Amino acid sequence: MEDVGTLKVEALARRIRRMNPLVEIVACSRSITDMSTCEQDELASGVDLVIAGTDQFTAQAAINEMAVRLEIPAVFIGIHAQGSGGRVVWTIPRETGCYRCVAAERYAAAENQNPDQPLDLSAMVGCLIDGQFIDLIALKVAVAILERGRDSAYGRFYQRMKGRNDILVRCHPEYEWGRLMWDALLADLPKNPKDYATELQAEAILAMDSLWLKGAVDPNCPVCATQRPQRAQVQRALAAYQAGRSNQ
Ligand SMILES: [Zn+2]
């Protein structure tokens, strides 16, 4: 109750200070979409990680462009329908695709916006337990990104992720997208001597689970493709080599 009426950034700063008074916090209560690129650069230059805790598409797109421009790793957290599920996307410039590559369908939906289907789900009310489960997965990824390259538990976890940067989280059996994903993944399981997929769905998996998928990399992405000159060079060299071989 003590946070009611306080800006989120200030309430969060207060909470972090209470947990660890040694942390230095600069709370900035401005909309990222209202800031010029210079202001964004000033805010974010030198930071190790950006966490986009917003469901607003225009803010996510602005944060993605900023993260790519400044070459900062970023974690995007999305909580879907009443917290029954969600999606965590993480990006590292030059290593993974950017948010636009991974969540291309959100950009397509923004371009063909249908007034009956709002892109931004405002004030998505759900159970705190489900929201926190999705946030905890994002937090695990955030720590792994910060520990990458180190021989620590989370550094090794980062290696084990192998670039799987599109994480689908199901909190509740009613989460339709999660069920579709599981159906697709389990579809190839043998039907003999028993129907393994049906048995898993009915007896083993239910809720609080996650799928860790490798997000798409769009070679022509208008946001991050120019950041991948080396990859493009390698692709061009490979294409030239293959063309030369097929001519022989
Ligand atoms: Zn991209």
Short mmCIF file of C-alpha atoms and ligand atoms in Angstrom, two decimals:
data_model
loop_
_atom_site.label_atom_id
_atom_site.label_comp_id
_atom_site.label_asym_id
_atom_site.label_seq_id
_atom_site.Cartn_x
_atom_site.Cartn_y
_atom_site.Cartn_z
CA MET A 1 0.00 0.00 0.00
CA GLU A 2 2.91 2.35 0.66
CA ASP A 3 3.64 2.42 -3.10
CA VAL A 4 0.15 3.59 -4.10
CA GLY A 5 0.41 6.99 -5.73
CA THR A 6 4.17 6.69 -6.28
CA LEU A 7 5.73 6.42 -9.72
CA LYS A 8 6.77 2.85 -10.52
CA VAL A 9 10.42 3.81 -11.00
CA GLU A 10 10.51 5.49 -7.61
CA ALA A 11 8.75 2.62 -5.85
CA LEU A 12 11.18 0.19 -7.48
CA ALA A 13 14.20 2.31 -6.53
CA ARG A 14 12.99 2.39 -2.93
CA ARG A 15 12.56 -1.37 -2.90
CA ILE A 16 16.01 -2.04 -4.38
CA ARG A 17 17.63 0.35 -1.87
CA ARG A 18 15.95 -1.50 0.95
CA MET A 19 17.38 -4.79 -0.33
CA ASN A 20 20.86 -3.41 -0.96
CA PRO A 21 21.75 0.10 0.20
CA LEU A 22 25.07 -0.06 -1.68
CA VAL A 23 23.36 0.00 -5.07
CA GLU A 24 23.52 3.33 -6.86
CA ILE A 25 20.19 4.13 -8.51
CA VAL A 26 19.23 6.89 -10.93
CA ALA A 27 15.45 6.82 -11.40
CA CYS A 28 14.31 8.46 -14.63
CA SER A 29 10.53 8.75 -14.99
CA ARG A 30 10.37 9.55 -18.69
CA SER A 31 8.81 7.78 -21.62
CA ILE A 32 11.49 6.20 -23.82
CA THR A 33 9.43 7.10 -26.89
CA ASP A 34 9.55 10.81 -25.98
CA MET A 35 13.33 10.85 -25.72
CA SER A 36 15.65 11.85 -28.55
CA THR A 37 18.37 9.37 -29.54
CA CYS A 38 20.92 11.67 -27.85
CA GLU A 39 18.96 11.52 -24.60
CA GLN A 40 18.63 7.74 -24.88
CA ASP A 41 22.37 7.42 -25.52
CA GLU A 42 23.13 9.54 -22.48
CA LEU A 43 20.79 7.44 -20.33
CA ALA A 44 22.01 4.05 -21.50
CA SER A 45 25.61 4.42 -22.59
CA GLY A 46 27.94 2.18 -20.60
CA VAL A 47 25.20 0.00 -19.16
CA ASP A 48 25.63 -3.79 -19.24
CA LEU A 49 22.01 -4.81 -19.76
CA VAL A 50 18.64 -3.29 -20.60
CA ILE A 51 15.46 -4.93 -19.27
CA ALA A 52 12.34 -3.95 -21.17
CA GLY A 53 9.50 -4.53 -18.72
CA THR A 54 6.81 -3.04 -20.92
CA ASP A 55 3.98 -4.46 -22.98
CA GLN A 56 3.76 -1.31 -25.09
CA PHE A 57 4.92 -2.06 -28.61
CA THR A 58 6.25 1.42 -29.45
CA ALA A 59 8.37 1.37 -26.27
CA GLN A 60 9.67 -2.13 -27.02
CA ALA A 61 10.60 -1.04 -30.56
CA ALA A 62 12.39 2.08 -29.24
CA ILE A 63 14.29 0.06 -26.63
CA ASN A 64 15.29 -2.48 -29.28
CA GLU A 65 16.68 0.23 -31.58
CA MET A 66 18.54 1.79 -28.67
CA ALA A 67 20.01 -1.56 -27.57
CA VAL A 68 21.18 -2.37 -31.11
CA ARG A 69 22.60 1.13 -31.64
CA LEU A 70 24.53 1.09 -28.36
CA GLU A 71 25.34 -2.65 -28.61
CA ILE A 72 23.76 -3.43 -25.25
CA PRO A 73 22.24 -6.84 -24.43
CA ALA A 74 18.51 -6.59 -23.75
CA VAL A 75 15.79 -8.72 -22.16
CA PHE A 76 12.16 -8.18 -23.22
CA ILE A 77 9.42 -9.47 -20.92
CA GLY A 78 5.87 -9.97 -22.18
CA ILE A 79 3.01 -11.21 -20.02
CA HIS A 80 0.07 -12.54 -22.02
CA ALA A 81 -3.65 -13.15 -21.43
CA GLN A 82 -4.33 -12.73 -17.69
CA GLY A 83 -0.86 -14.01 -16.88
CA SER A 84 -1.69 -17.49 -18.18
CA GLY A 85 1.56 -17.31 -20.11
CA GLY A 86 4.19 -15.03 -21.51
CA ARG A 87 7.30 -14.65 -23.55
CA VAL A 88 10.83 -13.65 -22.68
CA VAL A 89 13.10 -12.58 -25.54
CA TRP A 90 16.76 -11.75 -25.02
CA THR A 91 19.12 -10.22 -27.53
CA ILE A 92 22.84 -9.60 -27.78
CA PRO A 93 23.99 -7.38 -30.63
CA ARG A 94 26.14 -9.27 -33.18
CA GLU A 95 25.34 -12.59 -31.48
CA THR A 96 21.57 -12.99 -31.80
CA GLY A 97 18.85 -11.40 -33.88
CA CYS A 98 17.30 -8.30 -32.35
CA TYR A 99 13.76 -8.03 -30.93
CA ARG A 100 12.48 -7.13 -34.39
CA CYS A 101 13.97 -10.34 -35.83
CA VAL A 102 12.61 -12.56 -33.05
CA ALA A 103 9.17 -10.96 -32.57
CA ALA A 104 8.61 -10.14 -36.26
CA GLU A 105 4.88 -10.88 -35.94
CA ARG A 106 4.49 -8.00 -33.48
CA TYR A 107 6.02 -5.60 -36.00
CA ALA A 108 3.78 -7.00 -38.75
CA ALA A 109 0.73 -6.55 -36.50
CA ALA A 110 1.79 -2.96 -35.80
CA GLU A 111 2.00 -2.26 -39.53
CA ASN A 112 -1.45 -3.72 -40.25
CA GLN A 113 -3.13 -2.56 -37.10
CA ASN A 114 -6.65 -3.81 -36.70
CA PRO A 115 -8.69 -1.57 -34.35
CA ASP A 116 -10.58 -4.67 -33.12
CA GLN A 117 -7.34 -6.30 -31.98
CA PRO A 118 -5.30 -3.87 -29.95
CA LEU A 119 -1.56 -4.50 -30.14
CA ASP A 120 -0.97 -3.36 -26.58
CA LEU A 121 -2.89 -5.21 -23.91
CA SER A 122 -3.53 -2.46 -21.42
CA ALA A 123 -3.54 -3.18 -17.69
CA MET A 124 -3.38 -6.94 -18.08
CA VAL A 125 -4.79 -8.19 -14.80
CA GLY A 126 -3.56 -11.58 -13.72
CA CYS A 127 -2.38 -13.53 -10.74
CA LEU A 128 0.83 -12.16 -9.21
CA ILE A 129 2.17 -15.72 -8.94
CA ASP A 130 2.04 -16.14 -12.73
CA GLY A 131 3.53 -12.72 -13.47
CA GLN A 132 6.36 -13.36 -11.05
CA PHE A 133 7.09 -16.78 -12.57
CA ILE A 134 7.59 -15.13 -15.97
CA ASP A 135 9.68 -12.38 -14.37
CA LEU A 136 11.85 -14.95 -12.58
CA ILE A 137 12.66 -16.64 -15.89
CA ALA A 138 13.64 -13.23 -17.29
CA LEU A 139 15.77 -12.63 -14.20
CA LYS A 140 17.55 -15.96 -14.67
CA VAL A 141 18.35 -14.96 -18.26
CA ALA A 142 19.49 -11.50 -17.12
CA VAL A 143 21.96 -12.94 -14.60
CA ALA A 144 23.18 -15.48 -17.19
CA ILE A 145 23.85 -12.66 -19.69
CA LEU A 146 25.80 -10.69 -17.08
CA GLU A 147 27.80 -13.81 -16.16
CA ARG A 148 28.52 -14.89 -19.74
CA GLY A 149 32.13 -15.82 -20.36
CA ARG A 150 32.68 -16.71 -16.71
CA ASP A 151 33.17 -20.17 -15.25
CA SER A 152 30.28 -19.76 -12.84
CA ALA A 153 26.94 -21.57 -12.52
CA TYR A 154 25.15 -18.84 -14.49
CA GLY A 155 28.06 -18.39 -16.91
CA ARG A 156 27.81 -22.08 -17.76
CA PHE A 157 24.02 -21.75 -17.96
CA TYR A 158 24.51 -19.00 -20.56
CA GLN A 159 26.61 -21.40 -22.64
CA ARG A 160 23.98 -24.10 -22.28
CA MET A 161 21.31 -21.75 -23.66
CA LYS A 162 23.20 -21.85 -27.00
CA GLY A 163 21.45 -18.71 -28.21
CA ARG A 164 17.95 -19.94 -27.39
CA ASN A 165 16.59 -16.44 -26.97
CA ASP A 166 12.85 -16.87 -27.52
CA ILE A 167 11.38 -18.36 -24.36
CA LEU A 168 7.73 -19.27 -24.21
CA VAL A 169 6.38 -19.55 -20.68
CA ARG A 170 3.17 -21.32 -19.76
CA CYS A 171 1.78 -20.65 -16.30
CA HIS A 172 -1.67 -22.09 -16.72
CA PRO A 173 -3.06 -25.01 -18.79
CA GLU A 174 -5.48 -22.59 -20.46
CA TYR A 175 -2.63 -20.73 -22.15
CA GLU A 176 -3.51 -21.49 -25.77
CA TRP A 177 -0.19 -20.53 -27.36
CA GLY A 178 1.72 -22.72 -24.94
CA ARG A 179 -0.52 -25.69 -25.67
CA LEU A 180 -0.07 -25.20 -29.43
CA MET A 181 3.69 -25.07 -29.01
CA TRP A 182 3.75 -28.23 -26.93
CA ASP A 183 1.46 -29.99 -29.44
CA ALA A 184 3.85 -29.07 -32.25
CA LEU A 185 6.90 -30.20 -30.29
CA LEU A 186 5.37 -33.48 -29.20
CA ALA A 187 3.85 -34.25 -32.60
CA ASP A 188 6.78 -36.38 -33.74
CA LEU A 189 6.80 -38.68 -30.72
CA PRO A 190 6.05 -42.32 -31.51
CA LYS A 191 2.45 -43.46 -31.36
CA ASN A 192 3.59 -47.04 -30.66
CA PRO A 193 3.65 -48.94 -28.38
CA LYS A 194 1.67 -46.08 -26.85
CA ASP A 195 0.76 -42.48 -27.65
CA TYR A 196 3.60 -40.75 -25.81
CA ALA A 197 2.47 -37.21 -26.68
CA THR A 198 -1.03 -37.67 -25.31
CA GLU A 199 0.33 -39.34 -22.21
CA LEU A 200 2.78 -36.50 -21.58
CA GLN A 201 0.04 -33.89 -22.07
CA ALA A 202 -2.36 -35.77 -19.82
CA GLU A 203 -0.04 -37.04 -17.11
CA ALA A 204 3.23 -35.08 -17.00
CA ILE A 205 3.25 -31.50 -18.25
CA LEU A 206 0.62 -29.08 -17.04
CA ALA A 207 1.75 -25.63 -15.95
CA MET A 208 4.76 -23.54 -14.95
CA ASP A 209 6.82 -24.83 -17.84
CA SER A 210 8.84 -23.17 -20.53
CA LEU A 211 10.13 -23.81 -24.02
CA TRP A 212 13.52 -22.37 -24.95
CA LEU A 213 13.69 -21.76 -28.67
CA LYS A 214 16.26 -20.18 -30.94
CA GLY A 215 14.73 -16.94 -32.20
CA ALA A 216 14.83 -15.97 -35.85
CA VAL A 217 17.59 -13.85 -37.35
CA ASP A 218 16.35 -11.74 -40.25
CA PRO A 219 19.27 -11.18 -42.66
CA ASN A 220 17.51 -8.06 -43.96
CA CYS A 221 16.36 -6.72 -40.58
CA PRO A 222 16.09 -2.92 -40.87
CA VAL A 223 17.26 -2.54 -37.27
CA CYS A 224 20.14 -4.96 -36.78
CA ALA A 225 21.29 -6.26 -40.18
CA THR A 226 23.75 -3.40 -40.61
CA GLN A 227 25.25 -4.40 -37.27
CA ARG A 228 26.31 -7.71 -38.68
CA PRO A 229 28.89 -6.81 -41.33
CA GLN A 230 31.05 -9.81 -40.49
CA ARG A 231 28.18 -12.23 -40.77
CA ALA A 232 27.12 -10.65 -44.07
CA GLN A 233 30.69 -10.90 -45.38
CA VAL A 234 30.85 -14.56 -44.45
CA GLN A 235 27.49 -15.20 -46.13
CA ARG A 236 28.61 -13.40 -49.29
CA ALA A 237 31.90 -15.33 -49.37
CA LEU A 238 30.03 -18.60 -48.84
CA ALA A 239 27.53 -17.76 -51.60
CA ALA A 240 30.39 -16.90 -53.99
CA TYR A 241 32.16 -20.14 -53.10
CA GLN A 242 29.01 -22.20 -53.64
CA ALA A 243 28.29 -20.41 -56.95
CA GLY A 244 31.87 -21.15 -58.06
CA ARG A 245 31.49 -24.84 -57.18
CA SER A 246 28.19 -25.19 -59.04
CA ASN A 247 29.81 -23.64 -62.15
CA GLN A 248 32.58 -26.23 -62.17
ZN ZN B 1 16.96 -7.59 -36.15
#
